[in-house]
Amino acid sequence: MIRKYTFGQPMDTDAVVQALPPETEPLPYFTLTRPGQGICLSLALSPDEVLFGLGESVRGMNKRGFRYRSWNSDVFNHTESTESLYASHNFLVFFSPSRLLGLYLDDPGPVTWDLGYTRSDTAVITSEFGDLNVYLLEEDSLAALARSFRRLTGRSYLPPRWAFGYIQSRWGYASEQEVRTVVREHRERHIPLDAVCLDIDYMVDFKNFTWKPDAFPDLPAFSRDMKKEHLRLVPIIDAGIRTEEGYAPYESGRAGGFFCRKEDGSDFTAAVWPGMCAFPDFLREDARIWFGDLYRPLLEAGIEGFWNDMNEPALFYTDENVQKAFRRVREMQDGFVDYEQMWFLKDAFSSIANNMDDYRSIFHRPDGQPVRHDRVHNLYGAFMTRASADGFRRFDPDRRILLFSRSSFIGAHRNGGVWQGDNFSWWSHLKMALQMLPNLNLCGFLYTGCDLGGFGCNVTEDLLERFLQLGVFTPLMRNHSALHTREQEIYRFSSWETMRDTVSVRYALLPFLYSEFMKAALTDSMYFRPLAFDYPADSRAVRTEDQLMLGEGCMIAPVLEQNAAGRYVYLPEDMLMIRFRSALDYDLVPLDRGDRWISLRLNEFPLFVKKNHPVLLCAGGESSELLDDRRFTAVCRMDRDAAYGLYRDDGFDPRPVLEDRLTRVTLPADTARNAGGVAISELLL
Ligand code: GLC
């Protein structure tokens, strides 16, 4: 059951697809107060209450015990104290033996989630502007609640199948030659690869929708060549459009009046990578159409995937704020006396990026009327995603195009995926990535993953290996790193063969993982879940923070610590462990319920599978296009007939019907003849 409560004058955020009449009764369960113009909802938490949700945010799967703020931020340093990341996903589930309740705030402005921070026994959720729709969801299980939320907000985005291949990326690939070298190094070593991302270096002066004529002389031909090698190019597009006379996107945007304005009606400008930029007013439909059509030359050049970036939007500085900082410094120069002034001086410049005064000076005109940006800030990235996805659909309604974005808001999950932003090459960030995954799924973002190896800082060989072992299971499996950090393509390392073998497991599992993903998307369920969703009555499972359920019957438990020779895994029921070393080299170990020490050398990683759930492995290959998805080895621990529905399609169909695409497989109970009840069966489907 879903109930809707309206406060103030909410705008249409495009987050919800189900039209519900607002309730006339007051909001139950929560105590409502109105601080200033805001709305504050409080709820007493029982000691055993667990909170899931808030999508992309730091800390654990269980969000209890910290204060988060929904305010999409370009934030480079993700620590335990980081209250805001790039996205605002305002959905939270309260779960205890006596309560199961979903709370969704459809609010485009800032929202604070004090979840047992000020008082450990109370959740206090504050909408700062108070114009919002609140939805209460009540179902009889966590899984049903997740499904009901997805029905409210719409079906998750379906990427093309090739987007489940391994993707290599790095900020700094400056020419076609360099990209070709990266591809060659992979292909020569038989490291599977499906795509290479082009970061801002492919553009002329970092200007969107341009490519450097000297370094990328013939992008269509380059893209064609790559496709012959079963690879695709995935260029980046940033939110800002450089304000340069004669630059076509700027000229057409200005002529159409499609940019965000200042209060005086002039275009708002701020610096990002290309220098001074104007910012498309994505809240306007005509601006979205204009922007979505700008992708056309790239689509015509054969590009089938994009990543949208800097769309919080990130603002490095505005001229006004730089001038203000200089004025401050000049004023202080003569009277400079002590360390307090020193801090003040430092702040004058360090507070210039992503400055609140700048955000307050931006205006949108969704319906002709000006709306101040800070009231709707969290929609910006989502509406850029919408502009892009609509543009792709106009270009070719019959083909799925890859799109993942840095900034997002619930609703954007229908149009694209997200990557988890600028993480570091830290072990703690490996764990953070794992913990973020189920909450992103709960909020609808199924196509997601982190920068494998870490974006900032220098990766170590073992850390990259362990990141890849998590990446084998994440829908987006992309190795990405920042300029000036240690190069982290697999082939740079002495243990590249081990890493190649890890990626080969992804390819052996790809048809199966794709099937699990598509079934999750098409049935409005979750690809990754906290263990609580499958074992709500098992208090150990409910509190497990470093393992995830995957698809219908699997569980992952990656090694998250340096120099570990294994880890403890909690098995909530009897399972089969597949301990992988490569696509062809793995152990099948039946394990009974309980805590188990699993030894895992650096080249080993496990997948756990519930009984009577077959896992299908194909022979693998070097590109998703080269996989034989008819011949499989099914492995299964079983004590009765075991059935599986394998989802297959052409990888591009944008409107697939689940039932039409399922091939049903049954392993009869007597397939497993050995003592452990483990079957290995060759299938031709
Ligand atoms: C941002 C993105 C990162 C990208 C860089 C340069 O930091 O998050 O992925 O590499 O910009 O475009």
Short mmCIF file of N, CA and C in Angstrom, two decimals, residues 18 76 85 87 90 117 130 139 168 177 179 191 275 315 334 382 392 438 444 532 541 622 626 671 681:
data_model
loop_
_atom_site.label_atom_id
_atom_site.label_comp_id
_atom_site.label_asym_id
_atom_site.label_seq_id
_atom_site.Cartn_x
_atom_site.Cartn_y
_atom_site.Cartn_z
N GLN A 18 3.37 6.85 -10.87
CA GLN A 18 2.01 6.44 -10.49
C GLN A 18 1.27 7.66 -9.96
N PHE A 76 35.37 15.31 -3.93
CA PHE A 76 36.48 14.47 -4.36
C PHE A 76 36.89 13.49 -3.27
N LEU A 85 27.02 13.05 -1.29
CA LEU A 85 27.79 12.67 -2.48
C LEU A 85 27.10 13.30 -3.70
N ALA A 87 24.56 12.39 -5.48
CA ALA A 87 23.17 12.05 -5.77
C ALA A 87 22.30 12.27 -4.55
N ASN A 90 16.13 9.89 -1.93
CA ASN A 90 15.42 10.12 -0.66
C ASN A 90 14.46 9.00 -0.27
N TYR A 117 21.51 10.37 14.88
CA TYR A 117 22.75 11.13 15.07
C TYR A 117 22.62 12.07 16.27
N GLY A 130 10.33 22.61 2.30
CA GLY A 130 8.98 22.21 2.67
C GLY A 130 7.99 22.08 1.53
N GLU A 139 4.23 -2.82 3.06
CA GLU A 139 4.02 -4.13 2.44
C GLU A 139 4.42 -5.16 3.48
N GLN A 168 37.53 -0.36 -20.00
CA GLN A 168 38.76 0.29 -19.56
C GLN A 168 38.63 1.79 -19.77
N GLN A 177 45.64 6.98 -31.14
CA GLN A 177 46.76 6.04 -31.05
C GLN A 177 46.87 5.45 -29.66
N VAL A 179 44.51 5.13 -27.44
CA VAL A 179 43.40 4.21 -27.19
C VAL A 179 43.65 2.88 -27.92
N ILE A 191 43.10 -10.32 -22.63
CA ILE A 191 42.31 -9.78 -21.51
C ILE A 191 40.99 -9.32 -22.12
N GLY A 275 36.73 25.91 -18.98
CA GLY A 275 36.78 27.34 -18.69
C GLY A 275 35.34 27.82 -18.47
N LEU A 315 30.69 23.50 -9.99
CA LEU A 315 31.09 24.87 -10.36
C LEU A 315 32.46 25.12 -9.76
N ASP A 334 46.80 44.80 4.81
CA ASP A 334 47.52 45.70 5.72
C ASP A 334 47.35 45.29 7.18
N ALA A 382 19.74 14.59 -12.93
CA ALA A 382 18.69 13.67 -13.39
C ALA A 382 18.05 14.19 -14.67
N PHE A 392 18.47 10.04 -27.26
CA PHE A 392 18.84 8.74 -27.85
C PHE A 392 17.60 8.05 -28.41
N PRO A 438 23.64 -2.23 -2.66
CA PRO A 438 22.24 -2.62 -2.43
C PRO A 438 21.32 -1.42 -2.23
N GLY A 444 16.41 1.98 -7.17
CA GLY A 444 16.10 1.80 -8.59
C GLY A 444 17.31 1.76 -9.50
N ALA A 532 19.29 -9.13 4.66
CA ALA A 532 18.01 -9.01 5.38
C ALA A 532 16.81 -9.28 4.48
N ALA A 541 22.05 -12.26 9.82
CA ALA A 541 21.99 -11.86 8.41
C ALA A 541 21.59 -10.39 8.29
N GLU A 622 36.58 -13.02 -25.44
CA GLU A 622 37.26 -11.74 -25.21
C GLU A 622 36.37 -10.53 -25.40
N LEU A 626 31.34 -12.22 -28.47
CA LEU A 626 31.94 -13.48 -28.92
C LEU A 626 31.58 -14.66 -28.03
N THR A 671 20.47 -35.56 -11.08
CA THR A 671 21.66 -35.09 -11.80
C THR A 671 22.88 -35.12 -10.87
N SER A 681 26.62 -30.08 -15.00
CA SER A 681 25.86 -30.61 -16.12
C SER A 681 26.10 -29.76 -17.37
#
